[in-house]
Short mmCIF file of C-alpha atoms in Angstrom, two decimals:
data_model
loop_
_atom_site.label_atom_id
_atom_site.label_comp_id
_atom_site.label_asym_id
_atom_site.label_seq_id
_atom_site.Cartn_x
_atom_site.Cartn_y
_atom_site.Cartn_z
CA UNK A 1 -37.33 133.51 130.35
CA UNK A 2 -37.03 134.96 126.84
CA UNK A 3 -34.29 137.21 125.41
CA UNK A 4 -36.24 140.42 126.01
CA UNK A 5 -36.78 139.63 129.70
CA UNK A 6 -33.15 138.64 130.05
CA UNK A 7 -31.88 141.89 128.46
CA UNK A 8 -34.12 143.95 130.76
CA UNK A 9 -32.78 142.10 133.76
CA UNK A 10 -29.21 142.48 132.50
CA UNK A 11 -29.70 146.26 132.21
CA UNK A 12 -31.13 146.64 135.69
CA UNK A 13 -28.83 144.25 137.59
CA UNK A 14 -25.99 142.64 135.61
CA UNK A 15 -25.03 140.33 138.49
CA UNK A 16 -27.60 137.75 137.20
CA UNK A 17 -28.53 135.98 140.40
CA UNK A 18 -31.90 134.81 139.07
CA UNK A 19 -31.97 131.07 138.31
CA UNK A 20 -34.19 131.38 135.24
CA UNK A 21 -31.86 134.07 133.86
CA UNK A 22 -28.81 131.86 134.37
CA UNK A 23 -30.52 128.99 132.59
CA UNK A 24 -31.41 131.27 129.68
CA UNK A 25 -27.84 132.56 129.56
CA UNK A 26 -26.49 129.02 129.17
CA UNK A 27 -28.83 128.27 126.28
CA UNK A 28 -28.71 131.54 124.24
CA UNK A 29 -25.50 132.55 122.43
CA UNK A 30 -26.84 136.06 121.63
CA UNK A 31 -27.53 136.79 125.27
CA UNK A 32 -24.17 135.26 126.22
CA UNK A 33 -22.49 137.87 123.99
CA UNK A 34 -24.67 140.61 125.45
CA UNK A 35 -23.77 139.47 128.95
CA UNK A 36 -20.03 139.57 128.14
CA UNK A 37 -20.37 143.16 126.88
CA UNK A 38 -22.42 144.10 129.95
CA UNK A 39 -19.86 142.63 132.35
CA UNK A 40 -17.04 144.55 130.61
CA UNK A 41 -19.09 147.73 130.88
CA UNK A 42 -19.80 147.07 134.59
CA UNK A 43 -16.12 146.53 135.25
CA UNK A 44 -15.26 149.89 133.68
CA UNK A 45 -18.12 151.53 135.54
CA UNK A 46 -16.96 150.20 138.92
CA UNK A 47 -13.40 151.33 138.22
CA UNK A 48 -14.51 154.80 137.17
CA UNK A 49 -16.71 155.23 140.25
CA UNK A 50 -13.91 154.19 142.62
CA UNK A 51 -12.48 157.70 143.02
CA UNK A 52 -9.39 158.06 145.17
CA UNK A 53 -10.17 158.10 148.91
CA UNK A 54 -8.26 160.88 150.72
CA UNK A 55 -5.33 159.60 152.77
CA UNK A 56 -5.96 159.50 156.52
CA UNK A 57 -9.72 160.02 156.22
CA UNK A 58 -10.55 157.33 158.81
CA UNK A 59 -7.99 158.72 161.29
CA UNK A 60 -9.38 162.23 160.91
CA UNK A 61 -12.92 161.01 161.53
CA UNK A 62 -11.84 159.14 164.67
CA UNK A 63 -9.98 162.17 165.97
CA UNK A 64 -13.02 164.40 165.36
CA UNK A 65 -15.20 161.89 167.20
CA UNK A 66 -12.83 161.76 170.18
CA UNK A 67 -12.62 165.53 170.34
CA UNK A 68 -16.40 165.91 169.99
CA UNK A 69 -16.99 163.34 172.70
CA UNK A 70 -14.73 165.24 175.05
CA UNK A 71 -16.51 168.52 174.34
CA UNK A 72 -19.87 166.84 174.86
CA UNK A 73 -18.77 165.61 178.25
CA UNK A 74 -17.68 169.12 179.21
CA UNK A 75 -20.99 170.60 178.02
CA UNK A 76 -22.96 167.97 179.88
CA UNK A 77 -20.90 168.66 182.96
CA UNK A 78 -21.76 172.38 182.75
CA UNK A 79 -25.43 171.70 182.00
CA UNK A 80 -25.85 169.54 185.03
CA UNK A 81 -23.37 171.47 187.10
CA UNK A 82 -25.93 172.68 189.61
CA UNK A 83 -27.14 169.13 190.21
CA UNK A 84 -23.59 168.01 190.70
CA UNK A 85 -22.97 170.96 193.02
CA UNK A 86 -26.03 170.15 195.12
CA UNK A 87 -25.14 166.47 195.17
CA UNK A 88 -21.58 167.28 196.14
CA UNK A 89 -22.77 169.57 198.94
CA UNK A 90 -25.12 166.89 200.28
CA UNK A 91 -22.42 164.29 200.08
CA UNK A 92 -19.91 166.53 201.79
CA UNK A 93 -22.40 167.25 204.56
CA UNK A 94 -23.20 163.58 204.98
CA UNK A 95 -19.58 162.64 205.07
CA UNK A 96 -18.86 165.45 207.50
CA UNK A 97 -21.60 164.32 209.86
CA UNK A 98 -20.85 160.62 209.74
CA UNK A 99 -17.08 160.69 209.79
CA UNK A 100 -14.41 163.28 210.15
CA UNK A 101 -11.96 161.87 207.75
CA UNK A 102 -10.35 163.45 204.78
CA UNK A 103 -9.67 161.39 201.68
CA UNK A 104 -6.16 161.63 200.36
CA UNK A 105 -6.07 163.55 197.04
CA UNK A 106 -5.55 161.43 193.93
CA UNK A 107 -1.94 161.34 192.81
CA UNK A 108 -0.86 162.61 189.39
CA UNK A 109 -0.18 159.00 188.35
CA UNK A 110 -3.77 158.00 189.29
CA UNK A 111 -5.23 160.91 187.37
CA UNK A 112 -3.14 160.24 184.26
CA UNK A 113 -3.90 156.49 184.16
CA UNK A 114 -7.64 157.16 184.65
CA UNK A 115 -7.49 159.70 181.82
CA UNK A 116 -5.67 157.36 179.43
CA UNK A 117 -8.03 154.45 180.19
CA UNK A 118 -11.08 156.69 179.76
CA UNK A 119 -12.72 157.87 176.54
CA UNK A 120 -9.36 158.68 174.99
CA UNK A 121 -8.22 155.08 175.12
CA UNK A 122 -8.84 154.81 171.36
CA UNK A 123 -6.16 157.45 170.76
CA UNK A 124 -3.64 154.64 171.35
CA UNK A 125 -4.79 153.06 168.08
CA UNK A 126 -3.87 156.08 165.95
CA UNK A 127 -0.79 155.64 163.77
CA UNK A 128 -0.65 158.52 161.29
CA UNK A 129 1.69 161.33 162.43
CA UNK A 130 0.08 164.64 163.35
CA UNK A 131 1.45 167.90 161.99
CA UNK A 132 4.34 169.47 163.87
CA UNK A 133 2.40 172.75 163.91
CA UNK A 134 -0.41 171.10 165.94
CA UNK A 135 2.09 169.94 168.58
CA UNK A 136 3.75 173.35 168.76
CA UNK A 137 0.37 175.08 169.05
CA UNK A 138 -0.80 172.77 171.87
CA UNK A 139 2.35 173.50 173.87
CA UNK A 140 2.22 177.22 173.06
CA UNK A 141 -1.36 177.32 174.37
CA UNK A 142 0.03 175.95 177.64
CA UNK A 143 2.77 178.61 177.67
CA UNK A 144 5.59 176.29 176.58
CA UNK A 145 7.62 177.04 173.47
CA UNK A 146 9.27 173.89 172.15
CA UNK A 147 12.92 174.00 171.11
CA UNK A 148 12.28 171.17 168.64
CA UNK A 149 9.24 169.07 167.67
CA UNK A 150 9.40 165.26 167.84
CA UNK A 151 8.06 163.70 164.67
CA UNK A 152 6.62 160.39 165.87
CA UNK A 153 3.43 161.72 167.47
CA UNK A 154 0.09 160.27 166.34
CA UNK A 155 -2.25 162.16 168.71
CA UNK A 156 -2.10 165.52 170.46
CA UNK A 157 -4.71 167.34 172.53
CA UNK A 158 -4.80 169.86 175.35
CA UNK A 159 -6.39 167.92 178.20
CA UNK A 160 -7.22 168.82 181.79
CA UNK A 161 -5.83 166.22 184.20
CA UNK A 162 -7.72 166.79 187.42
CA UNK A 163 -6.93 170.39 188.33
CA UNK A 164 -3.84 170.42 186.14
CA UNK A 165 -3.42 171.52 182.53
CA UNK A 166 -1.60 169.17 180.18
CA UNK A 167 -0.70 168.39 176.60
CA UNK A 168 -1.70 164.78 175.95
CA UNK A 169 0.11 162.94 173.18
CA UNK A 170 0.57 159.40 171.90
CA UNK A 171 3.77 158.08 170.30
CA UNK A 172 3.05 154.83 168.36
CA UNK A 173 6.60 153.43 168.95
CA UNK A 174 6.24 150.52 166.48
CA UNK A 175 3.00 149.11 167.84
CA UNK A 176 3.82 149.59 171.53
CA UNK A 177 2.25 153.04 171.98
CA UNK A 178 3.47 155.31 174.75
CA UNK A 179 1.12 157.93 176.21
CA UNK A 180 3.04 161.13 176.86
CA UNK A 181 1.50 163.90 178.97
CA UNK A 182 3.29 167.13 179.78
CA UNK A 183 1.60 168.61 182.87
CA UNK A 184 2.63 172.24 182.79
CA UNK A 185 1.77 173.40 186.29
CA UNK A 186 2.83 170.38 188.31
CA UNK A 187 6.26 170.24 189.85
CA UNK A 188 7.77 166.85 190.68
CA UNK A 189 10.99 166.68 192.64
CA UNK A 190 12.65 163.67 191.01
CA UNK A 191 12.05 160.89 188.50
CA UNK A 192 9.48 158.44 189.86
CA UNK A 193 8.43 155.13 188.32
CA UNK A 194 4.94 153.78 189.05
CA UNK A 195 2.60 150.93 188.15
CA UNK A 196 -1.20 151.34 187.96
CA UNK A 197 -3.92 149.10 186.45
CA UNK A 198 -1.38 146.97 184.58
CA UNK A 199 0.43 149.99 183.12
CA UNK A 200 4.00 151.06 183.66
CA UNK A 201 4.54 154.76 184.24
CA UNK A 202 7.16 157.37 184.90
CA UNK A 203 7.01 160.95 186.19
CA UNK A 204 9.90 163.16 185.08
CA UNK A 205 10.38 166.79 186.19
CA UNK A 206 11.21 168.89 183.11
CA UNK A 207 11.41 172.70 183.11
CA UNK A 208 8.41 173.98 185.10
CA UNK A 209 6.25 170.92 184.64
CA UNK A 210 6.16 167.16 184.82
CA UNK A 211 6.39 164.76 181.90
CA UNK A 212 4.35 161.62 182.54
CA UNK A 213 4.92 158.50 180.41
CA UNK A 214 2.59 155.50 180.50
CA UNK A 215 2.58 152.28 178.47
CA UNK A 216 2.24 148.51 178.79
CA UNK A 217 6.01 148.27 179.25
CA UNK A 218 8.71 150.79 180.09
CA UNK A 219 11.07 149.60 177.30
CA UNK A 220 10.88 152.88 175.40
CA UNK A 221 10.68 155.26 178.35
CA UNK A 222 14.37 156.29 178.34
CA UNK A 223 14.32 157.16 174.63
CA UNK A 224 10.98 158.98 174.85
CA UNK A 225 12.08 160.89 177.96
CA UNK A 226 15.27 161.94 176.17
CA UNK A 227 13.29 163.07 173.10
CA UNK A 228 10.94 165.25 175.12
CA UNK A 229 13.65 166.67 177.36
CA UNK A 230 15.44 167.80 174.19
CA UNK A 231 12.21 169.21 172.81
CA UNK A 232 11.24 171.15 175.94
CA UNK A 233 14.60 172.18 177.39
CA UNK A 234 16.80 171.95 174.30
CA UNK A 235 19.80 169.66 173.78
CA UNK A 236 22.28 172.19 175.22
CA UNK A 237 20.91 171.85 178.75
CA UNK A 238 21.04 168.09 178.50
CA UNK A 239 24.68 168.30 177.49
CA UNK A 240 25.33 170.65 180.41
CA UNK A 241 24.02 168.02 182.79
CA UNK A 242 20.72 169.45 183.84
CA UNK A 243 19.40 165.96 184.53
CA UNK B 1 -34.07 151.84 162.23
CA UNK B 2 -33.53 155.56 162.21
CA UNK B 3 -30.40 157.52 162.90
CA UNK B 4 -32.26 159.96 165.09
CA UNK B 5 -34.03 157.38 167.16
CA UNK B 6 -31.47 157.15 169.87
CA UNK B 7 -29.72 160.48 169.59
CA UNK B 8 -31.34 161.69 172.75
CA UNK B 9 -30.08 158.86 174.92
CA UNK B 10 -26.36 158.70 175.11
CA UNK B 11 -24.67 156.33 177.49
CA UNK B 12 -21.92 158.62 178.65
CA UNK B 13 -20.25 156.62 181.34
CA UNK B 14 -16.60 155.93 180.76
CA UNK B 15 -17.23 152.19 180.63
CA UNK B 16 -19.98 152.52 178.04
CA UNK B 17 -17.91 154.84 175.89
CA UNK B 18 -14.96 152.46 176.11
CA UNK B 19 -17.13 149.52 175.01
CA UNK B 20 -18.59 151.39 172.07
CA UNK B 21 -15.29 152.82 170.89
CA UNK B 22 -13.78 149.66 169.33
CA UNK B 23 -17.06 148.94 167.50
CA UNK B 24 -17.14 152.50 166.18
CA UNK B 25 -13.51 152.43 165.12
CA UNK B 26 -14.07 149.16 163.22
CA UNK B 27 -17.05 150.75 161.45
CA UNK B 28 -15.01 153.80 160.45
CA UNK B 29 -12.10 151.75 159.15
CA UNK B 30 -14.37 149.36 157.23
CA UNK B 31 -16.77 151.82 155.63
CA UNK B 32 -15.23 155.31 155.42
CA UNK B 33 -13.69 154.76 151.97
CA UNK B 34 -16.82 153.38 150.38
CA UNK B 35 -18.95 156.06 152.05
CA UNK B 36 -16.63 158.79 150.78
CA UNK B 37 -17.10 157.55 147.21
CA UNK B 38 -20.88 157.51 147.66
CA UNK B 39 -20.74 161.04 149.11
CA UNK B 40 -18.50 162.18 146.28
CA UNK B 41 -20.96 161.01 143.64
CA UNK B 42 -23.81 162.60 145.60
CA UNK B 43 -22.28 166.07 145.87
CA UNK B 44 -19.39 166.09 143.38
CA UNK B 45 -16.96 167.90 145.69
CA UNK B 46 -14.02 166.34 147.50
CA UNK B 47 -14.03 168.59 150.58
CA UNK B 48 -17.80 168.47 150.96
CA UNK B 49 -17.77 164.70 150.55
CA UNK B 50 -15.20 164.40 153.36
CA UNK B 51 -17.34 166.64 155.59
CA UNK B 52 -20.40 164.56 154.81
CA UNK B 53 -18.63 161.32 155.71
CA UNK B 54 -17.34 162.83 158.95
CA UNK B 55 -20.80 164.15 159.89
CA UNK B 56 -22.30 160.77 159.02
CA UNK B 57 -19.96 158.93 161.35
CA UNK B 58 -20.42 161.48 164.16
CA UNK B 59 -24.17 161.01 163.86
CA UNK B 60 -23.66 157.25 163.74
CA UNK B 61 -21.59 157.43 166.94
CA UNK B 62 -24.43 159.18 168.75
CA UNK B 63 -26.88 156.52 167.53
CA UNK B 64 -24.60 153.49 167.69
CA UNK B 65 -26.98 151.65 170.01
CA UNK B 66 -29.54 151.61 167.18
CA UNK B 67 -27.22 149.42 165.10
CA UNK B 68 -28.09 145.90 166.18
CA UNK B 69 -26.35 143.90 163.44
CA UNK B 70 -23.02 144.79 161.91
CA UNK B 71 -24.12 143.28 158.58
CA UNK B 72 -26.68 146.08 158.31
CA UNK B 73 -24.08 148.77 158.94
CA UNK B 74 -23.44 149.68 155.32
CA UNK B 75 -27.09 150.35 154.51
CA UNK B 76 -27.54 152.17 157.83
CA UNK B 77 -24.56 154.44 157.18
CA UNK B 78 -25.65 155.10 153.58
CA UNK B 79 -29.06 156.18 154.83
CA UNK B 80 -27.52 158.52 157.41
CA UNK B 81 -25.22 159.98 154.77
CA UNK B 82 -28.04 160.61 152.32
CA UNK B 83 -30.10 162.35 155.04
CA UNK B 84 -27.07 164.37 156.09
CA UNK B 85 -26.61 165.43 152.48
CA UNK B 86 -30.27 166.49 152.31
CA UNK B 87 -29.98 168.34 155.64
CA UNK B 88 -26.98 170.22 154.31
CA UNK B 89 -29.15 171.82 151.68
CA UNK B 90 -32.04 172.37 154.08
CA UNK B 91 -29.88 174.26 156.59
CA UNK B 92 -28.41 176.77 154.21
CA UNK B 93 -28.38 177.38 150.49
CA UNK B 94 -25.06 176.02 149.28
CA UNK B 95 -23.15 177.56 146.41
CA UNK B 96 -24.39 175.23 143.71
CA UNK B 97 -22.09 173.93 141.06
CA UNK B 98 -23.39 171.55 138.50
CA UNK B 99 -21.62 168.24 139.02
CA UNK B 100 -20.97 168.03 135.29
CA UNK B 101 -18.85 171.20 135.49
CA UNK B 102 -16.51 169.80 138.10
CA UNK B 103 -13.05 168.49 137.49
CA UNK B 104 -13.08 164.86 138.49
CA UNK B 105 -10.08 163.28 140.19
CA UNK B 106 -8.58 160.42 138.26
CA UNK B 107 -6.95 157.59 140.23
CA UNK B 108 -6.55 155.22 137.34
CA UNK B 109 -3.74 152.71 137.84
CA UNK B 110 -1.90 153.51 134.65
CA UNK B 111 -1.75 155.98 131.80
CA UNK B 112 -3.52 153.52 129.51
CA UNK B 113 -6.60 153.73 131.70
CA UNK B 114 -6.57 157.40 132.46
CA UNK B 115 -8.57 158.49 129.44
CA UNK B 116 -11.04 155.68 129.89
CA UNK B 117 -11.87 156.58 133.48
CA UNK B 118 -12.06 160.29 132.75
CA UNK B 119 -14.54 159.77 129.90
CA UNK B 120 -16.73 157.44 131.92
CA UNK B 121 -16.59 159.66 135.03
CA UNK B 122 -17.63 162.67 133.04
CA UNK B 123 -20.55 160.66 131.67
CA UNK B 124 -21.56 159.49 135.17
CA UNK B 125 -21.40 163.09 136.40
CA UNK B 126 -23.76 164.17 133.62
CA UNK B 127 -26.47 161.75 134.74
CA UNK B 128 -29.43 163.19 136.62
CA UNK B 129 -29.17 162.56 140.37
CA UNK B 130 -32.26 160.30 140.25
CA UNK B 131 -30.40 157.96 137.88
CA UNK B 132 -26.89 158.40 139.31
CA UNK B 133 -27.73 157.70 142.94
CA UNK B 134 -29.30 154.24 142.60
CA UNK B 135 -26.59 153.30 140.09
CA UNK B 136 -23.84 154.29 142.54
CA UNK B 137 -25.56 152.34 145.33
CA UNK B 138 -25.74 149.31 143.08
CA UNK B 139 -22.28 149.42 141.51
CA UNK B 140 -20.23 150.78 144.43
CA UNK B 141 -22.37 149.64 147.36
CA UNK B 142 -23.27 146.26 145.91
CA UNK B 143 -26.88 146.68 147.01
CA UNK B 144 -29.68 144.80 145.27
CA UNK B 145 -32.56 146.70 143.67
CA UNK B 146 -34.74 145.65 146.60
CA UNK B 147 -32.25 147.09 149.13
CA UNK B 148 -31.88 150.30 147.13
CA UNK B 149 -35.65 150.62 146.97
CA UNK B 150 -35.82 150.40 150.78
CA UNK B 151 -33.10 153.01 151.20
CA UNK B 152 -34.54 155.46 148.68
CA UNK B 153 -38.13 154.70 149.70
CA UNK B 154 -39.10 153.79 146.16
CA UNK B 155 -40.68 150.69 144.68
CA UNK B 156 -38.33 147.96 143.49
CA UNK B 157 -39.75 148.31 139.97
CA UNK B 158 -38.94 152.04 139.99
CA UNK B 159 -35.33 151.33 141.03
CA UNK B 160 -34.96 148.68 138.31
CA UNK B 161 -36.22 151.19 135.76
CA UNK B 162 -33.87 153.92 137.02
CA UNK B 163 -30.72 151.80 136.97
CA UNK B 164 -31.68 150.39 133.56
CA UNK B 165 -32.15 153.91 132.20
CA UNK B 166 -28.96 155.08 133.91
CA UNK B 167 -26.97 152.50 131.96
CA UNK B 168 -28.77 153.32 128.74
CA UNK B 169 -28.06 157.01 129.20
CA UNK B 170 -24.41 156.34 130.02
CA UNK B 171 -24.02 154.26 126.87
CA UNK B 172 -25.76 156.96 124.87
CA UNK B 173 -23.43 159.61 126.34
CA UNK B 174 -20.40 157.48 125.52
CA UNK B 175 -21.71 156.82 122.03
CA UNK B 176 -22.25 160.51 121.57
CA UNK B 177 -19.10 161.19 119.66
CA UNK B 178 -16.32 160.25 122.03
CA UNK B 179 -13.90 158.15 120.06
CA UNK B 180 -11.91 157.24 123.14
CA UNK B 181 -14.91 155.48 124.61
CA UNK B 182 -15.26 153.44 121.45
CA UNK B 183 -11.56 152.68 121.50
CA UNK B 184 -11.84 151.12 124.94
CA UNK B 185 -15.02 149.26 124.13
CA UNK B 186 -17.09 151.04 126.74
CA UNK B 187 -19.83 152.21 124.48
#
């Protein structure tokens, strides 16, 4: 390789992976100088091109994907609704003919755990806090006006849970995320702890709905329950002994 | 491998979605920053670049089954992004702003580098897209001329010529009277 070939190669790809080019570089002081200038230029070029990446870009993309996936599932459900309806009718008829049994309806705990372990499972990985306004808006859409807004929420979405309407949130809790769902039109009578599919859970009646907590362990349940009772009912009622 | 090849067939069962989700999340976390920079140098606008990256990943999610090897992910995503950028202008005429007229963000680590980056960025922005794009793929993406040629559907010789000329033009722009560029030895 001569100097001219080397300089052309240097201008088109300064990484010099070609063996003949490396051998020429070792033997030619002029091209060694040219290579040093080219590498300095490349370094400046790479630094200049590395514009600042917006904070939270990856989290926003993942949230958009989760939301889009959910909408797609709803659209698909509508599109094939008549098939589902026909299939359901056939199934109901078959079941009715063969056996006269009624299946017990799924409990709220079953529905919540199935929802958390479904497509929204990735929401548990989110860490960046969502805006307080998003949380307030989600609750307001469900007819609940928060007295205060907890800050440590990394995911919020208005999700249907079976026939119920809910606000689905995730609190990262230092790497042990807790799924928090406020089911607005479900009335529980008393606090109930449950265990499903390896998850600990708790149902807590608050105001006119039920707060459902689910996580790998129940270590943070008391604190999270307290936080959301304050947020939904206000601290005054807690102090007055509404629990 | 095309991004549209498998858009029509989407495994929508909960189990399938759950299996694909970690792979997708890893892709987003690994490549979103680099893809944003590529998008930024394609369109020259921060908000539009973010939209492009988001659209790219949403399209990638729908076609994730087409990605057979994770090592090919970067080139695959770059191709989707470039097509998405082209589609953007096919769908509707965008308000066009010459990239050279835009204010470029400066994330230089210290004041001593601020001027240097600003001068060089302005010069990069002045390059024609046909020179800027392969240069960005090479410098930021780390692609070889052969890989760039495949992505841009050009011959390898054409890519080598374009990146060579891109550097020559940059040096000429920096030589063109900017003392700061001389000061920092970039010209």
